[in-house]
GROMACS .gro file of C-alpha atoms in nm:
model
  360
    1UNK     CA    1   0.000   0.000   0.000
    2UNK     CA    2   0.128   0.330  -0.090
    3UNK     CA    3   0.024   0.677   0.024
    4UNK     CA    4   0.057   1.005  -0.155
    5UNK     CA    5   0.106   1.288   0.098
    6UNK     CA    6   0.125   1.654   0.050
    7UNK     CA    7   0.303   1.868   0.291
    8UNK     CA    8   0.062   1.984   0.569
    9UNK     CA    9   0.243   2.312   0.570
   10UNK     CA   10   0.077   2.429   0.248
   11UNK     CA   11  -0.272   2.387   0.386
   12UNK     CA   12  -0.381   2.118   0.123
   13UNK     CA   13  -0.558   1.787   0.188
   14UNK     CA   14  -0.377   1.456   0.242
   15UNK     CA   15  -0.455   1.187  -0.020
   16UNK     CA   16  -0.443   0.834   0.109
   17UNK     CA   17  -0.453   0.517  -0.102
   18UNK     CA   18  -0.684   0.258   0.047
   19UNK     CA   19  -0.667  -0.116  -0.016
   20UNK     CA   20  -0.801  -0.210  -0.361
   21UNK     CA   21  -0.643   0.091  -0.522
   22UNK     CA   22  -0.903   0.355  -0.421
   23UNK     CA   23  -0.810   0.700  -0.291
   24UNK     CA   24  -0.979   0.954  -0.050
   25UNK     CA   25  -0.884   1.290   0.098
   26UNK     CA   26  -0.883   1.386   0.468
   27UNK     CA   27  -0.859   1.733   0.618
   28UNK     CA   28  -0.556   1.761   0.826
   29UNK     CA   29  -0.484   2.141   0.862
   30UNK     CA   30  -0.568   2.407   1.134
   31UNK     CA   31  -0.791   2.719   1.053
   32UNK     CA   32  -0.635   2.980   0.840
   33UNK     CA   33  -0.486   3.308   0.974
   34UNK     CA   34  -0.758   3.525   0.810
   35UNK     CA   35  -1.035   3.369   1.024
   36UNK     CA   36  -0.842   3.431   1.345
   37UNK     CA   37  -0.778   3.794   1.263
   38UNK     CA   38  -1.148   3.859   1.186
   39UNK     CA   39  -1.261   3.707   1.517
   40UNK     CA   40  -1.009   3.913   1.712
   41UNK     CA   41  -1.117   4.229   1.532
   42UNK     CA   42  -1.483   4.166   1.619
   43UNK     CA   43  -1.398   4.120   1.988
   44UNK     CA   44  -1.190   4.437   1.995
   45UNK     CA   45  -1.466   4.641   1.827
   46UNK     CA   46  -1.727   4.506   2.070
   47UNK     CA   47  -1.516   4.595   2.374
   48UNK     CA   48  -1.441   4.941   2.232
   49UNK     CA   49  -1.811   5.004   2.169
   50UNK     CA   50  -1.902   4.901   2.524
   51UNK     CA   51  -1.630   5.122   2.671
   52UNK     CA   52  -1.732   5.415   2.450
   53UNK     CA   53  -2.098   5.390   2.539
   54UNK     CA   54  -2.011   5.365   2.908
   55UNK     CA   55  -1.793   5.675   2.890
   56UNK     CA   56  -2.060   5.863   2.695
   57UNK     CA   57  -2.324   5.771   2.952
   58UNK     CA   58  -2.099   5.880   3.239
   59UNK     CA   59  -2.029   6.222   3.090
   60UNK     CA   60  -2.396   6.291   3.015
   61UNK     CA   61  -2.579   6.500   3.284
   62UNK     CA   62  -2.820   6.272   3.463
   63UNK     CA   63  -3.168   6.408   3.541
   64UNK     CA   64  -3.257   6.472   3.905
   65UNK     CA   65  -3.581   6.359   4.061
   66UNK     CA   66  -3.706   6.670   4.243
   67UNK     CA   67  -3.992   6.628   4.485
   68UNK     CA   68  -4.241   6.910   4.534
   69UNK     CA   69  -4.574   6.960   4.698
   70UNK     CA   70  -4.903   7.109   4.596
   71UNK     CA   71  -5.037   7.400   4.795
   72UNK     CA   72  -5.324   7.647   4.779
   73UNK     CA   73  -5.423   7.986   4.915
   74UNK     CA   74  -5.516   7.943   5.280
   75UNK     CA   75  -5.715   8.196   5.481
   76UNK     CA   76  -5.706   8.185   5.861
   77UNK     CA   77  -6.033   8.313   6.009
   78UNK     CA   78  -5.980   8.473   6.352
   79UNK     CA   79  -6.216   8.622   6.607
   80UNK     CA   80  -6.226   8.999   6.659
   81UNK     CA   81  -6.422   8.980   6.984
   82UNK     CA   82  -6.392   8.759   7.287
   83UNK     CA   83  -6.655   8.514   7.403
   84UNK     CA   84  -6.756   8.151   7.380
   85UNK     CA   85  -6.820   7.961   7.059
   86UNK     CA   86  -7.197   7.927   7.047
   87UNK     CA   87  -7.256   7.770   6.705
   88UNK     CA   88  -7.041   7.626   6.429
   89UNK     CA   89  -7.260   7.510   6.144
   90UNK     CA   90  -6.968   7.388   5.929
   91UNK     CA   91  -6.729   7.095   5.960
   92UNK     CA   92  -6.391   7.010   5.816
   93UNK     CA   93  -6.408   6.940   5.444
   94UNK     CA   94  -6.727   7.138   5.386
   95UNK     CA   95  -6.741   7.371   5.087
   96UNK     CA   96  -6.862   7.717   5.186
   97UNK     CA   97  -6.965   8.021   4.983
   98UNK     CA   98  -6.864   8.381   5.040
   99UNK     CA   99  -7.073   8.533   5.320
  100UNK     CA  100  -7.179   8.200   5.470
  101UNK     CA  101  -7.192   8.182   5.851
  102UNK     CA  102  -6.899   7.990   5.994
  103UNK     CA  103  -6.905   8.058   6.369
  104UNK     CA  104  -7.123   8.254   6.612
  105UNK     CA  105  -6.980   8.384   6.940
  106UNK     CA  106  -7.182   8.445   7.257
  107UNK     CA  107  -7.096   8.748   7.475
  108UNK     CA  108  -7.384   8.894   7.684
  109UNK     CA  109  -7.165   9.177   7.814
  110UNK     CA  110  -7.143   9.331   7.468
  111UNK     CA  111  -7.522   9.351   7.445
  112UNK     CA  112  -7.538   9.515   7.791
  113UNK     CA  113  -7.281   9.774   7.691
  114UNK     CA  114  -7.474   9.840   7.372
  115UNK     CA  115  -7.795   9.915   7.566
  116UNK     CA  116  -7.605  10.146   7.800
  117UNK     CA  117  -7.449  10.332   7.508
  118UNK     CA  118  -7.787  10.369   7.340
  119UNK     CA  119  -7.932  10.522   7.661
  120UNK     CA  120  -7.642  10.768   7.686
  121UNK     CA  121  -7.697  10.868   7.327
  122UNK     CA  122  -8.065  10.934   7.396
  123UNK     CA  123  -7.972  11.161   7.689
  124UNK     CA  124  -7.721  11.353   7.476
  125UNK     CA  125  -7.973  11.397   7.194
  126UNK     CA  126  -8.237  11.526   7.437
  127UNK     CA  127  -7.992  11.774   7.588
  128UNK     CA  128  -7.901  11.905   7.242
  129UNK     CA  129  -8.271  11.946   7.158
  130UNK     CA  130  -8.321  12.139   7.482
  131UNK     CA  131  -8.043  12.377   7.393
  132UNK     CA  132  -8.166  12.422   7.039
  133UNK     CA  133  -8.516  12.502   7.167
  134UNK     CA  134  -8.378  12.786   7.381
  135UNK     CA  135  -8.491  12.904   7.727
  136UNK     CA  136  -8.856  12.853   7.807
  137UNK     CA  137  -9.084  13.151   7.857
  138UNK     CA  138  -9.164  13.031   8.205
  139UNK     CA  139  -8.795  13.055   8.296
  140UNK     CA  140  -8.777  13.410   8.163
  141UNK     CA  141  -9.085  13.508   8.365
  142UNK     CA  142  -8.933  13.349   8.673
  143UNK     CA  143  -8.611  13.544   8.627
  144UNK     CA  144  -8.814  13.863   8.582
  145UNK     CA  145  -9.004  13.794   8.904
  146UNK     CA  146  -8.672  13.738   9.079
  147UNK     CA  147  -8.565  14.090   8.975
  148UNK     CA  148  -8.883  14.237   9.124
  149UNK     CA  149  -8.828  14.049   9.447
  150UNK     CA  150  -8.468  14.164   9.463
  151UNK     CA  151  -8.576  14.525   9.403
  152UNK     CA  152  -8.830  14.499   9.689
  153UNK     CA  153  -8.567  14.355   9.918
  154UNK     CA  154  -8.331  14.634   9.822
  155UNK     CA  155  -8.595  14.899   9.898
  156UNK     CA  156  -8.665  14.745  10.238
  157UNK     CA  157  -8.294  14.719  10.314
  158UNK     CA  158  -8.253  15.086  10.214
  159UNK     CA  159  -8.535  15.200  10.443
  160UNK     CA  160  -8.395  14.995  10.732
  161UNK     CA  161  -8.053  15.144  10.680
  162UNK     CA  162  -8.191  15.502  10.673
  163UNK     CA  163  -8.384  15.459  11.001
  164UNK     CA  164  -8.093  15.290  11.174
  165UNK     CA  165  -7.853  15.561  11.062
  166UNK     CA  166  -8.086  15.832  11.192
  167UNK     CA  167  -8.123  15.658  11.529
  168UNK     CA  168  -7.754  15.604  11.553
  169UNK     CA  169  -7.690  15.972  11.486
  170UNK     CA  170  -7.927  16.063  11.775
  171UNK     CA  171  -7.753  15.808  11.995
  172UNK     CA  172  -8.058  15.589  12.031
  173UNK     CA  173  -7.932  15.287  11.824
  174UNK     CA  174  -7.598  15.116  11.864
  175UNK     CA  175  -7.319  15.122  11.607
  176UNK     CA  176  -7.352  14.743  11.565
  177UNK     CA  177  -7.711  14.781  11.454
  178UNK     CA  178  -7.601  15.032  11.192
  179UNK     CA  179  -7.334  14.794  11.067
  180UNK     CA  180  -7.587  14.516  11.030
  181UNK     CA  181  -7.822  14.743  10.836
  182UNK     CA  182  -7.532  14.845  10.610
  183UNK     CA  183  -7.445  14.484  10.538
  184UNK     CA  184  -7.806  14.394  10.464
  185UNK     CA  185  -7.829  14.684  10.221
  186UNK     CA  186  -7.516  14.567  10.039
  187UNK     CA  187  -7.651  14.209  10.014
  188UNK     CA  188  -7.978  14.339   9.870
  189UNK     CA  189  -7.790  14.534   9.603
  190UNK     CA  190  -7.582  14.227   9.507
  191UNK     CA  191  -7.892  14.013   9.488
  192UNK     CA  192  -8.056  14.259   9.252
  193UNK     CA  193  -7.751  14.257   9.026
  194UNK     CA  194  -7.748  13.876   9.023
  195UNK     CA  195  -8.118  13.862   8.939
  196UNK     CA  196  -8.069  14.104   8.650
  197UNK     CA  197  -7.778  13.897   8.512
  198UNK     CA  198  -7.983  13.579   8.531
  199UNK     CA  199  -8.268  13.751   8.347
  200UNK     CA  200  -8.032  13.872   8.074
  201UNK     CA  201  -7.890  13.518   8.039
  202UNK     CA  202  -8.238  13.372   8.003
  203UNK     CA  203  -8.335  13.629   7.743
  204UNK     CA  204  -8.011  13.582   7.543
  205UNK     CA  205  -8.035  13.201   7.547
  206UNK     CA  206  -7.757  12.941   7.514
  207UNK     CA  207  -7.422  13.033   7.365
  208UNK     CA  208  -7.254  12.885   7.056
  209UNK     CA  209  -7.003  12.703   7.275
  210UNK     CA  210  -7.277  12.533   7.475
  211UNK     CA  211  -7.440  12.412   7.156
  212UNK     CA  212  -7.103  12.278   7.037
  213UNK     CA  213  -7.051  12.086   7.362
  214UNK     CA  214  -7.399  11.934   7.339
  215UNK     CA  215  -7.339  11.832   6.976
  216UNK     CA  216  -7.001  11.677   7.071
  217UNK     CA  217  -7.171  11.471   7.343
  218UNK     CA  218  -7.419  11.343   7.086
  219UNK     CA  219  -7.140  11.248   6.844
  220UNK     CA  220  -6.945  11.073   7.119
  221UNK     CA  221  -7.247  10.869   7.224
  222UNK     CA  222  -7.324  10.781   6.861
  223UNK     CA  223  -6.965  10.662   6.807
  224UNK     CA  224  -6.988  10.438   7.112
  225UNK     CA  225  -7.310  10.286   6.980
  226UNK     CA  226  -7.152  10.229   6.638
  227UNK     CA  227  -6.849  10.061   6.793
  228UNK     CA  228  -7.061   9.825   6.996
  229UNK     CA  229  -7.284   9.748   6.698
  230UNK     CA  230  -6.969   9.654   6.506
  231UNK     CA  231  -6.866   9.420   6.786
  232UNK     CA  232  -7.210   9.263   6.782
  233UNK     CA  233  -7.179   9.207   6.406
  234UNK     CA  234  -6.833   9.055   6.457
  235UNK     CA  235  -6.988   8.796   6.687
  236UNK     CA  236  -7.115   8.631   6.368
  237UNK     CA  237  -6.811   8.518   6.168
  238UNK     CA  238  -6.873   8.478   5.795
  239UNK     CA  239  -6.659   8.343   5.513
  240UNK     CA  240  -6.477   8.626   5.333
  241UNK     CA  241  -6.440   8.414   5.016
  242UNK     CA  242  -6.561   8.081   4.890
  243UNK     CA  243  -6.348   7.780   4.975
  244UNK     CA  244  -6.324   7.456   5.168
  245UNK     CA  245  -6.294   7.422   5.545
  246UNK     CA  246  -5.936   7.303   5.592
  247UNK     CA  247  -5.880   7.312   5.967
  248UNK     CA  248  -6.088   7.389   6.279
  249UNK     CA  249  -5.921   7.553   6.578
  250UNK     CA  250  -6.209   7.616   6.820
  251UNK     CA  251  -6.474   7.377   6.943
  252UNK     CA  252  -6.824   7.451   7.072
  253UNK     CA  253  -6.825   7.617   7.413
  254UNK     CA  254  -6.457   7.707   7.397
  255UNK     CA  255  -6.360   8.058   7.504
  256UNK     CA  256  -6.180   8.254   7.234
  257UNK     CA  257  -5.997   8.587   7.238
  258UNK     CA  258  -5.947   8.843   6.961
  259UNK     CA  259  -5.689   8.721   6.710
  260UNK     CA  260  -5.726   8.352   6.795
  261UNK     CA  261  -5.783   8.146   6.475
  262UNK     CA  262  -6.124   7.980   6.464
  263UNK     CA  263  -6.078   7.784   6.141
  264UNK     CA  264  -5.893   7.791   5.810
  265UNK     CA  265  -6.023   7.794   5.453
  266UNK     CA  266  -5.844   7.685   5.138
  267UNK     CA  267  -5.922   7.822   4.794
  268UNK     CA  268  -5.916   7.515   4.570
  269UNK     CA  269  -5.943   7.736   4.264
  270UNK     CA  270  -5.589   7.863   4.334
  271UNK     CA  271  -5.372   7.550   4.364
  272UNK     CA  272  -5.004   7.550   4.268
  273UNK     CA  273  -4.698   7.326   4.290
  274UNK     CA  274  -4.391   7.432   4.487
  275UNK     CA  275  -4.036   7.302   4.442
  276UNK     CA  276  -3.714   7.396   4.621
  277UNK     CA  277  -3.403   7.408   4.398
  278UNK     CA  278  -3.046   7.510   4.472
  279UNK     CA  279  -2.929   7.817   4.289
  280UNK     CA  280  -2.686   7.612   4.077
  281UNK     CA  281  -2.986   7.417   3.944
  282UNK     CA  282  -3.208   7.718   3.879
  283UNK     CA  283  -2.982   7.857   3.608
  284UNK     CA  284  -3.159   7.860   3.275
  285UNK     CA  285  -3.502   7.839   3.436
  286UNK     CA  286  -3.728   8.140   3.381
  287UNK     CA  287  -4.084   8.244   3.438
  288UNK     CA  288  -4.310   8.105   3.168
  289UNK     CA  289  -4.122   7.778   3.116
  290UNK     CA  290  -4.344   7.474   3.061
  291UNK     CA  291  -4.266   7.151   3.249
  292UNK     CA  292  -4.436   6.824   3.335
  293UNK     CA  293  -4.468   6.666   3.677
  294UNK     CA  294  -4.590   6.331   3.798
  295UNK     CA  295  -4.857   6.321   4.070
  296UNK     CA  296  -4.854   5.984   4.255
  297UNK     CA  297  -5.185   6.056   4.428
  298UNK     CA  298  -5.351   6.084   4.086
  299UNK     CA  299  -5.218   5.751   3.961
  300UNK     CA  300  -4.881   5.888   3.844
  301UNK     CA  301  -5.064   6.123   3.614
  302UNK     CA  302  -4.844   6.359   3.416
  303UNK     CA  303  -4.956   6.717   3.466
  304UNK     CA  304  -4.830   7.008   3.253
  305UNK     CA  305  -4.730   7.312   3.457
  306UNK     CA  306  -4.603   7.665   3.392
  307UNK     CA  307  -4.347   7.845   3.608
  308UNK     CA  308  -4.494   8.162   3.758
  309UNK     CA  309  -4.259   8.256   4.043
  310UNK     CA  310  -3.890   8.207   4.121
  311UNK     CA  311  -3.819   8.350   4.465
  312UNK     CA  312  -3.534   8.306   4.709
  313UNK     CA  313  -3.591   8.146   5.044
  314UNK     CA  314  -3.499   8.317   5.368
  315UNK     CA  315  -3.134   8.342   5.456
  316UNK     CA  316  -3.185   8.104   5.747
  317UNK     CA  317  -3.310   7.815   5.529
  318UNK     CA  318  -3.178   7.611   5.242
  319UNK     CA  319  -2.808   7.695   5.280
  320UNK     CA  320  -2.529   7.446   5.233
  321UNK     CA  321  -2.244   7.467   5.482
  322UNK     CA  322  -1.919   7.615   5.349
  323UNK     CA  323  -1.664   7.348   5.273
  324UNK     CA  324  -1.302   7.354   5.380
  325UNK     CA  325  -1.204   7.393   5.015
  326UNK     CA  326  -1.357   7.738   5.004
  327UNK     CA  327  -1.682   7.674   4.814
  328UNK     CA  328  -1.951   7.936   4.850
  329UNK     CA  329  -2.283   7.870   5.021
  330UNK     CA  330  -2.565   7.788   4.783
  331UNK     CA  331  -2.902   7.941   4.850
  332UNK     CA  332  -3.232   7.771   4.783
  333UNK     CA  333  -3.497   7.915   4.554
  334UNK     CA  334  -3.866   7.838   4.563
  335UNK     CA  335  -4.011   7.764   4.222
  336UNK     CA  336  -4.388   7.799   4.209
  337UNK     CA  337  -4.568   7.659   3.906
  338UNK     CA  338  -4.936   7.641   3.818
  339UNK     CA  339  -5.109   7.367   3.619
  340UNK     CA  340  -5.192   7.480   3.269
  341UNK     CA  341  -5.513   7.275   3.271
  342UNK     CA  342  -5.788   7.256   3.529
  343UNK     CA  343  -5.741   6.957   3.765
  344UNK     CA  344  -6.029   6.937   4.015
  345UNK     CA  345  -5.875   6.630   4.184
  346UNK     CA  346  -5.557   6.816   4.281
  347UNK     CA  347  -5.552   6.886   4.655
  348UNK     CA  348  -5.306   7.071   4.878
  349UNK     CA  349  -5.041   6.842   5.023
  350UNK     CA  350  -5.013   6.604   4.727
  351UNK     CA  351  -4.658   6.516   4.627
  352UNK     CA  352  -4.526   6.596   4.282
  353UNK     CA  353  -4.212   6.462   4.112
  354UNK     CA  354  -4.019   6.652   3.848
  355UNK     CA  355  -3.749   6.506   3.624
  356UNK     CA  356  -3.501   6.794   3.642
  357UNK     CA  357  -3.226   6.783   3.380
  358UNK     CA  358  -3.071   7.115   3.472
  359UNK     CA  359  -2.783   6.957   3.664
  360UNK     CA  360  -2.642   6.634   3.799
   0.00000   0.00000   0.00000
C-alpha cells in the first residue's frame, strides 16, 4: 500500500490510497490566519463600543428627581371679639360660599354695653334738643319775678338802713345795729344785680359754645353705639371668600380671644406646585417655562405646569455649609408653578415629582 502525501504546511488535503487501489482525501490542517484575525477584530470592536458607550453615559448630565408639593391659598379666620363659641354650622371638608356663617360667638356683656351706650346717646340727643329750643318763657318770667323780688328787698334794706342811721346819729341805736343794716343793704344790692344777670342770660339764650358741647356729646355717644354694633356684628363670623374648610381651631363652648384662629379655609381654585431648587440648578429656568410633573396621588398622572414665580428662600433656610475647600454657600430658591389645565382632583399636600435635567 502506498500513500501520496502533500506537505501539511501548504494547507492542502492529504490523499491516502486505500486497499483495492481507491483513494480519498482527509482534512488535516488548522484554521487559516484570516479567520483568526477577523474574530479578534470583532472582539476588539465590541469591547471598544461598550467602553465608548459607558464613557458617553458617564459624561452625560443625569436628570434629578425633584420632589415638590401642591399647595393652595389658605385663609385663617380669627375672632375679633372675645366670648364663647356658640354655634359652628360647618365641619372640616365642607365647601362654603362667600358670606356663609362659619361661627357665632356668645358674649352677653357686649349687648349690655350696647344698651347702655344707646341710653347715653338718647340723653345727649335730648340735651341738644333742649339747647336748640332755647330758654322757656316760664324761665324768663321766673327770672323777671326774681328781679322784682330783689328790688323789693333792696328797697326794704334801704329803708332799714336810713332809720338805723338816723337813730344812731341821735344816739338811740348802737353802732352794731347800723353795721348790720349796712351789710343787709349791700346784700340786697348784690342780689338785685345777680337777678338782673340771670334775666339777661335767660333772654339771650344758650351760647354757641354750649351748643357745640352738646353736639359733641351726641357724636361721642353715637360713636360708642356704632363701635358696639360693630362688635355685635363681629360675633357672627362669615366666610370672606368661597373655599373649603381646611382646619378647625375652636370647638363649641370654647372661650376665644381676639386674634385667635377659629378655622382655616383653602381656595381650591388657586392651587399651585412648589419646588425647592439650589441656585446652581435654577440657572436657565425662567418664568413662563413649561414643564411636566408626575402626581402619585392621581395615579402617576403627568400634569403640565407653567413656572410663575422664582423667589429666594430666607437666609436662614436652604443653605449648604461652606466646605473647607472654600466653596460658597448655595441658597435655595422656591419655584412655584401652576397647572396649565384645570385639575379638580388636585388637593393641597399632594406630592409631585419633576425630572429635572438642569444639573447632575
